Coordinates of C-alpha atoms in Angstrom, one line a residue:
Chain X
X6 CA 96.3 110.9 145.6
X7 CA 93.8 109.1 143.4
X8 CA 95.4 106.8 140.8
X9 CA 93.4 105.6 137.8
X10 CA 95.3 102.6 136.5
X11 CA 94.6 100.8 133.3
X12 CA 95.0 97.0 133.4
X13 CA 95.3 96.4 129.7
X14 CA 93.3 93.7 127.9
X15 CA 94.7 90.3 128.8
X16 CA 95.5 88.9 132.2
X17 CA 97.1 89.9 135.5
X18 CA 100.5 90.5 134.0
X19 CA 99.2 93.1 131.5
X20 CA 99.4 95.8 134.2
X21 CA 102.4 98.1 133.8
X22 CA 105.3 97.9 136.2
X23 CA 104.5 101.5 137.3
X24 CA 100.9 100.5 137.9
X25 CA 101.8 97.4 139.9
X26 CA 104.1 99.4 142.1
X27 CA 101.4 101.9 142.8
X28 CA 98.8 99.2 143.5
X29 CA 101.1 97.6 146.0
X30 CA 101.6 100.7 148.0
X31 CA 98.0 102.2 148.0
X32 CA 95.8 102.1 151.1
X33 CA 92.8 100.9 149.2
X34 CA 92.5 99.4 145.7
X35 CA 89.2 99.3 143.8
X36 CA 88.5 97.2 140.8
X37 CA 85.9 98.7 138.4
X38 CA 83.7 95.7 137.4
X39 CA 81.0 96.9 135.1
X40 CA 82.3 98.3 131.9
X41 CA 84.7 95.5 131.0
X42 CA 86.3 92.3 132.3
X43 CA 89.6 90.6 132.0
X44 CA 90.1 86.9 131.1
X45 CA 91.0 86.3 134.7
X46 CA 89.0 86.9 137.8
X47 CA 89.4 89.1 140.8
X48 CA 91.1 86.3 142.8
X49 CA 93.9 85.9 140.3
X50 CA 94.5 89.6 140.3
X51 CA 94.6 89.7 144.1
X52 CA 97.1 86.9 144.2
X53 CA 99.4 88.5 141.6
X54 CA 99.1 92.0 143.1
X55 CA 99.4 90.7 146.6
X56 CA 96.5 93.0 147.6
X57 CA 92.8 92.7 148.4
X58 CA 90.6 94.3 145.8
X59 CA 87.3 96.1 146.5
X60 CA 84.9 95.4 143.6
X61 CA 83.3 98.7 142.5
X62 CA 80.1 98.2 140.6
X63 CA 78.2 100.9 138.7
X64 CA 76.1 101.8 141.8
X65 CA 79.2 102.3 143.9
X66 CA 81.0 104.4 141.4
X67 CA 78.1 106.5 140.3
X68 CA 76.2 106.9 143.5
X69 CA 78.8 106.4 146.2
X70 CA 81.9 107.9 144.7
X71 CA 82.6 109.7 148.0
X72 CA 83.4 106.3 149.6
X73 CA 86.0 105.7 146.9
X74 CA 87.5 109.1 147.4
X75 CA 87.4 109.1 151.2
X76 CA 90.7 110.3 152.6
X77 CA 92.3 110.3 149.2
X78 CA 93.8 113.7 150.1
X79 CA 95.9 112.2 152.9
X80 CA 96.4 108.6 151.5
X81 CA 96.8 106.9 148.2
X82 CA 93.8 105.2 146.6
X83 CA 93.9 103.2 143.3
X84 CA 91.0 102.7 140.9
X85 CA 91.7 99.9 138.5
X86 CA 90.0 99.8 135.1
X87 CA 90.3 97.1 132.4
X88 CA 91.9 98.5 129.3
X89 CA 92.7 102.2 129.6
X90 CA 91.0 104.5 132.1
X91 CA 89.8 106.8 129.3
X92 CA 88.6 104.2 126.8
X93 CA 85.2 104.9 128.1
X94 CA 84.3 108.4 129.4
X95 CA 82.5 106.9 132.4
X96 CA 85.4 107.6 134.7
X97 CA 85.7 111.3 134.0
X98 CA 83.1 111.9 136.7
X99 CA 85.3 110.4 139.3
X100 CA 88.1 112.7 138.3
X101 CA 85.7 115.7 138.4
X102 CA 84.6 114.8 141.9
X103 CA 88.2 114.3 143.0
X104 CA 89.1 117.7 141.6
X105 CA 86.2 119.3 143.4
X106 CA 87.3 117.8 146.7
X107 CA 90.9 119.1 146.1
X108 CA 92.2 115.6 145.6
X109 CA 95.1 115.2 143.1
X110 CA 94.9 112.4 140.6
X111 CA 97.2 110.7 138.2
X112 CA 96.5 108.4 135.3
X113 CA 98.5 105.3 134.4
X114 CA 97.6 104.4 130.8
X115 CA 97.4 101.0 129.2
X116 CA 96.2 99.3 126.0
X117 CA 92.6 99.8 125.1
X118 CA 90.6 98.0 122.5
X119 CA 90.5 101.4 120.8
X120 CA 94.1 101.0 119.9
X121 CA 94.7 97.2 120.2
X122 CA 92.2 96.6 117.4
X123 CA 95.1 97.6 115.2
X124 CA 96.2 94.0 115.5
X125 CA 93.7 93.0 113.0
X126 CA 95.8 94.6 110.3
X127 CA 93.5 97.6 109.4
X128 CA 95.1 101.0 109.9
X129 CA 93.9 102.7 113.1
X130 CA 93.9 106.0 111.3
X131 CA 91.1 104.7 109.1
X132 CA 88.6 104.0 111.9
X133 CA 85.6 106.3 112.0
X134 CA 83.3 106.9 115.0
X135 CA 83.1 103.9 117.3
X136 CA 79.7 102.6 118.0
X137 CA 78.2 100.6 120.8
X138 CA 75.7 97.8 120.0
X139 CA 73.4 97.3 123.0
X140 CA 71.2 94.4 123.9
X141 CA 67.7 94.8 122.5
X142 CA 64.7 94.1 124.7
X143 CA 61.1 93.4 123.6
X144 CA 60.3 97.1 123.9
X145 CA 63.6 98.9 123.4
X146 CA 65.3 98.3 120.1
X147 CA 67.4 101.4 119.3
X148 CA 68.7 101.7 115.8
X149 CA 70.4 105.1 115.9
X150 CA 74.0 103.7 116.1
X151 CA 73.5 102.3 112.6
X152 CA 73.5 105.8 111.2
X153 CA 77.0 106.1 112.4
X154 CA 78.0 102.9 110.7
X155 CA 76.5 104.2 107.5
X156 CA 78.3 107.6 107.9
X157 CA 81.6 105.9 108.5
X158 CA 81.1 103.7 105.5
X159 CA 80.3 106.7 103.3
X160 CA 83.5 108.3 104.5
X161 CA 85.5 105.2 103.7
X162 CA 86.2 104.4 107.3
X163 CA 86.0 101.2 109.3
X164 CA 83.8 100.9 112.3
X165 CA 84.7 99.4 115.6
X166 CA 81.6 98.1 117.3
X167 CA 81.7 97.6 121.0
X168 CA 79.4 94.9 122.2
X169 CA 77.1 95.2 125.2
X170 CA 77.9 93.8 128.6
X171 CA 75.3 93.6 131.4
X172 CA 76.7 93.1 134.8
X173 CA 74.6 93.3 138.0
X174 CA 71.5 94.4 136.2
X175 CA 68.1 94.1 137.8
X176 CA 65.0 92.7 136.1
X177 CA 62.2 95.2 135.7
X178 CA 60.2 93.4 138.4
X179 CA 63.0 93.5 140.9
X180 CA 63.8 97.1 140.1
X181 CA 60.2 98.1 140.7
X182 CA 59.9 96.1 143.9
X183 CA 63.3 97.5 145.1
X184 CA 64.7 94.1 145.5
X185 CA 68.5 94.0 145.1
X186 CA 68.4 90.7 143.2
X187 CA 70.6 90.8 140.1
X188 CA 70.5 88.9 136.8
X189 CA 73.4 86.7 135.7
X190 CA 76.0 88.7 133.7
X191 CA 75.5 88.7 129.9
X192 CA 78.0 89.4 127.1
X193 CA 76.8 90.1 123.6
X194 CA 78.1 87.6 121.0
X195 CA 79.2 88.7 117.6
X196 CA 76.4 86.5 116.1
X197 CA 73.9 88.4 118.1
X198 CA 75.3 91.8 117.1
X199 CA 75.2 90.7 113.5
X200 CA 71.6 89.6 113.8
X201 CA 70.6 93.0 115.2
X202 CA 72.5 94.8 112.4
X203 CA 70.6 92.7 109.8
X204 CA 67.3 93.4 111.5
X205 CA 67.9 97.1 111.4
X206 CA 68.6 96.9 107.6
X207 CA 65.4 94.9 107.2
X208 CA 63.4 97.4 109.3
X209 CA 64.6 100.3 107.4
X210 CA 63.6 98.7 104.2
X211 CA 60.1 97.8 105.4
X212 CA 59.7 101.4 106.6
X213 CA 60.8 102.6 103.1
X214 CA 63.9 104.2 104.6
X215 CA 66.4 102.8 102.2
X216 CA 69.4 102.2 104.4
X217 CA 71.8 103.2 101.6
X218 CA 73.3 100.7 99.2
X219 CA 76.7 100.8 100.7
X220 CA 75.6 100.1 104.1
X221 CA 73.3 97.3 103.0
X222 CA 76.2 95.7 101.2
X223 CA 78.3 96.1 104.2
X224 CA 76.0 94.3 106.6
X225 CA 74.3 91.9 104.3
X226 CA 77.0 90.7 102.0
X227 CA 79.3 90.1 104.9
X228 CA 76.7 88.3 106.9
X229 CA 75.6 86.2 103.9
X230 CA 79.1 85.3 103.2
X231 CA 79.5 84.2 106.7
X232 CA 77.3 81.2 106.0
X233 CA 79.4 79.9 103.1
X234 CA 82.9 81.2 103.4
X235 CA 85.3 82.7 105.8
X236 CA 85.4 86.1 104.2
X237 CA 82.8 87.8 106.3
X238 CA 82.8 89.8 109.5
X239 CA 86.0 90.3 111.3
X240 CA 86.3 90.2 115.0
X241 CA 89.1 90.6 117.5
X242 CA 88.9 89.3 121.0
X243 CA 89.0 92.4 123.2
X244 CA 90.0 90.8 126.4
X245 CA 93.1 89.0 125.2
X246 CA 96.3 90.0 123.6
X247 CA 96.0 89.5 119.9
X248 CA 96.5 86.2 118.1
X249 CA 96.5 84.2 121.3
X250 CA 93.1 82.9 121.0
X251 CA 93.4 80.6 118.0
X252 CA 93.5 77.4 119.9
X253 CA 91.2 78.5 122.7
X254 CA 87.6 78.6 123.4
X255 CA 85.9 81.9 122.4
X256 CA 86.0 84.2 125.3
X257 CA 83.1 86.3 126.3
X258 CA 84.0 89.8 125.4
X259 CA 84.5 90.4 121.8
X260 CA 84.7 93.3 119.4
X261 CA 83.2 93.5 116.0
X262 CA 84.9 95.4 113.2
X263 CA 83.0 96.4 110.1
X264 CA 85.5 97.2 107.5
X265 CA 85.1 99.6 104.8
X266 CA 85.0 97.4 101.7
X267 CA 86.9 95.1 99.5
X268 CA 90.1 97.2 99.5
X269 CA 90.2 97.0 103.3
X270 CA 89.6 93.3 103.0
X271 CA 92.5 92.7 100.6
X272 CA 94.7 94.8 102.9
X273 CA 93.8 92.5 105.7
X274 CA 94.5 89.4 103.7
X275 CA 97.8 90.8 102.7
X276 CA 98.7 91.8 106.2
X277 CA 97.7 89.2 108.7
X278 CA 96.0 86.6 106.6
X279 CA 97.1 83.8 108.9
X280 CA 95.9 85.7 111.9
X281 CA 92.3 86.3 111.1
X282 CA 91.3 83.1 109.4
X283 CA 90.3 81.5 112.7
X284 CA 88.5 84.7 113.7
X285 CA 85.8 84.0 111.2
X286 CA 85.3 80.5 112.2
X287 CA 84.0 81.9 115.5
X288 CA 81.4 83.9 113.7
X289 CA 80.2 81.2 111.5
X290 CA 80.3 78.5 114.1
Chain O
X25 CA 109.3 83.4 118.6
X26 CA 109.2 87.1 117.6
X27 CA 107.7 89.3 120.3
X28 CA 106.5 92.8 119.4
X29 CA 106.3 94.6 122.7
X30 CA 104.7 98.0 123.3
X31 CA 106.5 100.3 125.8
X32 CA 103.7 102.7 126.5
X33 CA 104.2 106.5 126.5
X34 CA 106.1 107.5 129.6
X35 CA 109.3 106.0 131.0
X36 CA 111.0 102.7 131.6
X37 CA 108.3 101.5 134.0
X38 CA 105.5 101.9 131.5
X39 CA 106.3 98.5 130.1
X40 CA 103.8 95.8 131.2
X41 CA 104.9 93.1 133.6
X42 CA 104.4 90.5 130.9
X43 CA 106.5 92.6 128.5
X44 CA 109.3 93.0 131.0
X45 CA 109.5 89.2 131.7
X46 CA 109.8 88.5 128.0
X47 CA 112.4 91.2 127.5
X48 CA 114.5 89.7 130.2
X49 CA 114.5 86.2 128.7
X50 CA 114.9 87.0 125.0
X51 CA 118.2 86.3 123.2
X52 CA 118.2 89.6 121.4
X53 CA 116.2 92.8 122.2
X54 CA 115.8 95.5 119.5
X55 CA 114.5 99.0 120.3
X56 CA 112.7 100.7 117.4
X57 CA 114.0 104.2 117.3
X58 CA 112.5 106.1 114.4
X59 CA 108.7 106.4 114.7
X60 CA 108.7 107.6 118.3
X61 CA 110.7 108.2 121.5
X62 CA 110.3 107.9 125.2
X63 CA 111.1 110.6 127.7
X64 CA 114.0 108.5 128.8
X65 CA 116.9 107.3 126.6
X66 CA 118.2 103.9 125.7
X67 CA 120.6 103.7 128.7
X68 CA 117.8 104.2 131.2
X69 CA 115.8 101.4 129.6
X70 CA 118.8 99.1 129.5
X71 CA 119.5 99.7 133.2
X72 CA 115.9 99.0 134.2
X73 CA 115.4 96.0 131.9
X74 CA 118.9 94.6 132.8
X75 CA 119.5 94.0 129.1
X76 CA 121.5 95.5 126.3
X77 CA 119.3 96.9 123.6
X78 CA 120.1 97.0 119.9
X79 CA 118.9 100.3 118.3
X80 CA 116.9 99.5 115.2
X81 CA 116.6 102.5 112.8
X82 CA 114.4 102.7 109.8
X83 CA 117.1 101.4 107.5
X84 CA 117.7 98.3 109.7
X85 CA 114.0 97.5 110.0
X86 CA 113.0 98.1 106.4
X87 CA 116.1 96.9 104.6
X88 CA 117.7 94.4 106.9
X89 CA 114.7 92.9 108.6
X90 CA 116.3 89.5 108.1
X91 CA 119.0 90.4 110.7
X92 CA 116.3 91.0 113.2
X93 CA 114.5 87.8 112.4
X94 CA 117.7 85.7 112.3
X95 CA 117.2 82.4 114.3
X96 CA 113.9 83.7 115.7
X97 CA 112.5 80.3 114.8
X98 CA 114.8 78.6 117.4
X99 CA 115.2 81.4 119.9
X100 CA 113.2 84.4 121.3
X101 CA 113.7 87.9 119.8
X102 CA 112.0 91.0 121.2
X103 CA 111.2 94.1 119.1
X104 CA 110.3 97.0 121.4
X105 CA 108.1 99.8 120.1
X106 CA 107.2 103.0 121.9
X107 CA 103.4 103.2 122.5
X108 CA 101.6 100.2 121.0
X109 CA 103.2 98.0 118.2
X110 CA 100.2 98.7 116.0
X111 CA 99.8 102.4 116.6
X112 CA 101.6 102.8 113.3
X113 CA 101.3 100.2 110.6
X114 CA 105.0 100.4 109.9
X115 CA 105.6 97.2 111.8
X116 CA 103.1 95.0 109.9
X117 CA 105.9 94.4 107.4
X118 CA 108.1 92.8 110.0
X119 CA 105.2 90.4 110.9
X120 CA 104.6 89.6 107.3
X121 CA 108.3 88.7 106.8
X122 CA 108.2 86.6 110.0
X123 CA 105.2 84.8 108.8
X124 CA 106.8 84.0 105.5
X125 CA 109.8 82.6 107.2
X126 CA 107.6 80.4 109.4
X127 CA 108.4 82.3 112.5
X128 CA 105.7 82.6 115.1
X129 CA 105.0 86.0 116.7
X130 CA 103.1 87.4 119.6
X131 CA 102.1 91.0 120.4
X132 CA 102.2 92.6 123.8
X133 CA 100.0 95.7 123.6
X134 CA 100.4 98.9 125.5
X135 CA 99.0 102.4 125.6
X136 CA 99.2 104.4 122.4
X137 CA 98.6 108.1 121.8
X138 CA 95.6 106.8 119.8
X139 CA 93.9 105.9 123.0
X140 CA 95.8 107.9 125.7
X141 CA 94.6 111.1 124.0
X142 CA 91.3 110.4 125.8
X143 CA 93.0 112.0 128.9
X144 CA 92.2 115.4 127.4
X145 CA 88.5 114.9 128.2
X146 CA 87.2 114.5 124.7
X147 CA 85.5 111.2 123.9
X148 CA 87.6 108.8 122.0
X149 CA 84.5 107.7 120.1
X150 CA 84.3 111.2 118.6
X151 CA 87.7 111.2 116.8
X152 CA 87.7 111.0 113.1
X153 CA 90.6 110.1 110.9
X154 CA 94.0 110.7 112.4
X155 CA 96.3 112.9 110.3
X156 CA 100.1 113.3 110.3
X157 CA 101.6 116.7 109.9
X158 CA 105.0 116.4 108.2
X159 CA 107.8 118.9 108.2
X160 CA 107.6 121.0 105.1
X161 CA 110.7 121.7 103.0
X162 CA 111.3 124.5 100.5
X163 CA 110.1 122.3 97.7
X164 CA 107.7 119.8 99.4
X165 CA 104.7 121.4 101.1
X166 CA 101.9 118.8 101.1
X167 CA 98.5 120.0 102.0
X168 CA 96.4 116.9 101.4
X169 CA 96.1 116.0 105.1
X170 CA 94.1 119.2 105.6
X171 CA 91.2 117.7 103.5
X172 CA 90.9 115.1 106.2
X173 CA 90.8 117.7 108.9
X174 CA 88.0 119.4 107.0
X175 CA 86.1 116.2 106.5
X176 CA 86.3 115.3 110.2
X177 CA 85.1 118.8 111.0
X178 CA 82.2 118.4 108.7
X179 CA 81.3 115.1 110.3
X180 CA 81.5 116.7 113.8
X181 CA 84.6 114.8 114.7
X182 CA 87.8 115.8 116.5
X183 CA 91.1 115.3 114.7
X184 CA 94.2 113.9 116.3
X185 CA 97.3 115.3 114.6
X186 CA 100.5 113.4 114.9
X187 CA 103.5 115.7 114.5
X188 CA 106.5 114.7 112.5
X189 CA 109.7 113.3 113.8
X190 CA 113.0 113.1 111.8
X191 CA 115.6 110.8 113.1
X192 CA 118.7 109.8 111.2
X193 CA 117.7 111.6 108.1
X194 CA 120.3 112.6 105.5
X195 CA 120.6 115.9 103.8
X196 CA 119.9 115.8 100.1
X197 CA 123.6 116.5 99.4
X198 CA 124.8 113.6 101.7
X199 CA 122.1 111.4 100.2
X200 CA 123.3 112.1 96.6
X201 CA 126.9 111.6 97.5
X202 CA 126.1 108.4 99.4
X203 CA 127.7 109.8 102.6
X204 CA 126.2 108.2 105.7
X205 CA 126.1 111.5 107.6
X206 CA 122.9 112.2 109.4
X207 CA 121.2 115.4 110.5
X208 CA 120.4 116.0 114.1
X209 CA 117.0 114.6 115.1
X210 CA 114.0 117.0 114.8
X211 CA 110.6 117.0 116.5
X212 CA 107.8 119.2 115.2
X213 CA 106.5 121.7 117.7
X214 CA 102.8 122.5 118.0
X215 CA 103.5 126.1 117.1
X216 CA 105.1 124.9 113.9
X217 CA 102.2 122.6 113.1
X218 CA 99.8 125.4 113.7
X219 CA 101.8 127.7 111.4
X220 CA 101.7 125.1 108.6
X221 CA 97.9 124.7 109.1
X222 CA 97.4 128.4 108.8
X223 CA 99.5 128.7 105.7
X224 CA 97.4 126.0 104.1
X225 CA 94.2 127.9 104.8
X226 CA 95.9 131.0 103.4
X227 CA 97.1 129.2 100.3
X228 CA 93.7 127.7 99.6
X229 CA 92.2 131.2 99.8
X230 CA 94.8 132.7 97.4
X231 CA 94.2 129.9 94.9
X232 CA 90.5 130.6 95.2
X233 CA 89.8 127.2 96.7
X234 CA 87.7 128.2 99.6
X235 CA 88.8 125.9 102.4
X236 CA 85.3 125.8 103.8
X237 CA 84.1 128.1 106.5
X238 CA 84.0 125.5 109.2
X239 CA 87.6 124.5 108.7
X240 CA 88.8 128.1 108.5
X241 CA 87.1 128.8 111.7
X242 CA 88.7 125.8 113.2
X243 CA 92.2 126.7 112.4
X244 CA 92.1 130.4 112.4
X245 CA 90.0 131.2 115.3
X246 CA 91.8 128.8 117.5
X247 CA 95.2 130.1 116.4
X248 CA 94.1 133.7 116.8
X249 CA 92.7 133.1 120.2
X250 CA 96.0 131.5 121.1
X251 CA 97.6 134.9 121.2
X252 CA 95.1 136.4 123.6
X253 CA 93.5 133.7 125.7
X254 CA 93.8 130.2 126.8
X255 CA 90.9 128.9 124.7
X256 CA 92.9 127.8 121.7
X257 CA 94.6 124.7 120.5
X258 CA 94.7 121.8 122.8
X259 CA 97.7 119.5 123.1
X260 CA 98.7 116.5 125.1
X261 CA 102.2 115.4 125.6
X262 CA 102.4 112.1 123.9
X263 CA 105.5 110.8 125.6
X264 CA 104.3 111.2 129.1
X265 CA 101.4 110.0 131.1
X266 CA 98.7 112.6 131.2
X267 CA 98.7 115.5 133.6
X268 CA 102.2 115.0 134.7
X269 CA 103.8 117.7 132.7
X270 CA 102.3 120.8 134.3
X271 CA 105.4 121.8 136.2
X272 CA 107.9 120.6 133.7
X273 CA 109.6 121.8 130.6
X274 CA 107.8 121.0 127.4
X275 CA 109.1 117.7 126.1
X276 CA 109.8 117.1 122.5
X277 CA 107.1 114.9 121.2
X278 CA 103.7 116.4 121.3
X279 CA 100.3 115.7 119.8
X280 CA 97.9 118.2 118.6
X281 CA 94.1 117.9 118.9
X282 CA 91.8 119.9 116.8
X283 CA 88.5 119.7 118.4
X284 CA 85.2 119.9 116.7
X285 CA 83.9 123.2 117.9
X286 CA 82.5 125.1 120.8
X287 CA 80.5 122.2 122.1
X288 CA 83.6 120.1 122.3
X289 CA 85.3 123.0 124.0
X290 CA 82.7 123.3 126.7
X291 CA 82.8 119.6 127.2
X292 CA 86.5 119.9 127.8
X293 CA 86.1 122.8 130.2
X294 CA 83.5 120.9 132.2
X295 CA 85.6 117.7 132.2
X296 CA 89.2 118.5 132.9
X297 CA 89.4 122.2 133.0
X298 CA 92.2 122.3 135.5
X299 CA 94.2 119.8 133.5
X300 CA 94.4 121.5 130.2
X301 CA 94.9 125.1 131.2
X302 CA 98.7 124.8 131.4
X303 CA 98.6 123.0 128.0
X304 CA 97.8 126.1 126.2
X305 CA 100.4 128.1 127.9
X306 CA 102.8 125.9 126.0
X307 CA 101.3 126.8 122.7
X308 CA 101.2 130.5 123.3
X309 CA 104.6 130.7 125.0

């Protein structure tokens, strides 16, 4: 049996009791290590689970899935994913391969940023399409995700923005030369995401493609405000349980929420005003 | 400290390790019993947690929240919610009251149907606004949620439909007479939800409000197909971990997904074709 087990968003103890029992009895336990991270490292998890974990990077999962699935028809194999196994669709492929090989599978769900973002006080119902903001390079500066932000805005919906993470990436030079040398991991900050958003608005204006008043207001006014007040962009720390980060250093993986307007803002204030004040300090700092 | 703890969607062991530790050390533990249910009852939870649970119905939470929060500034109180505490916004009020009383709180997240629905193979990113389908009465037959379904459809988004649950409701007569006699709990079936959807389309047509070709296709073609083939409405059982229900009786709480069209359908087929075949049998049966 192949088990896909969500680890939730915080630390080692955010695994479910069911998940932990399965981890402890599986023959092999893989830890998916390229779409997300926990606030604790592999060693902490290993100690708590009482099991050795095999790190599975993108290469392993996408190109050598058969290793992961080896003998899973006669023994139990666990594949651990930060958040929920279906928060990203990346892991559907593993299930498809398992099915093809006649291997049964079972999913142990857990919290994902897709639902935990509700902690910010905005209604989950009112989130439109989620977008991913990727690291720009000198030559690759995609803007298409911004259309989705605009569409959500037009439909009166908030936008959850997932920020890029680069783990075990090769430089172009190393890639070309076939050298398996990897760059240090990178995690996009909210400031960087906001800068990219602003640049897109700027670009659209320069090209004469008016980005739509609503969307401009959304990005610009919030960002401008960020410099002088706390009423600007809202972010929740994705890798921690909510409201725990007030007194801590900003962690690496964060999520950006673009809310739909002043009504959403007042709703927030009314709801969890004490909770999100420190959030903005992170952005403006 | 007030702890809001998500129980996930399955059974007693879907609580997180962190959540369980907190439950075991709190002075009082409430179980919220009106927005959702687990597949196991209160007694099973009590046995597994090793704690007595106090059932908190809507009345208790909305009108007597002060009982729940009593002494939470000097001792620990847990409030257990099926799924994630913020899947519904119902529980924001409890947090607001706590904050007003100077009581700290902490949230322990867990899986919610809002993210676990990803198990059906459709991308979570591509879900539009979630709608709730409520039980109609003879005199109250709201149709407004259908506009959201249409809007999602126009935007190429899937719709997650949450089906109504009625727990500890009074009949009109008992309500008027002030008798605290409650009706048996009711859980909307997918068939019933589909019937209401179809009736709305029918009503809109009779009134000359063309419901939009897309939306009609969505509801009607899927429902028609339901009678002759398996390519119809998709549902996931909300109160169980995914794919576990194939050989079981249909449980009470279900969720309906209206997907965005034939492309979504093919995506599903490609992804988890073996997983959702039995789902439709439930609908047509």
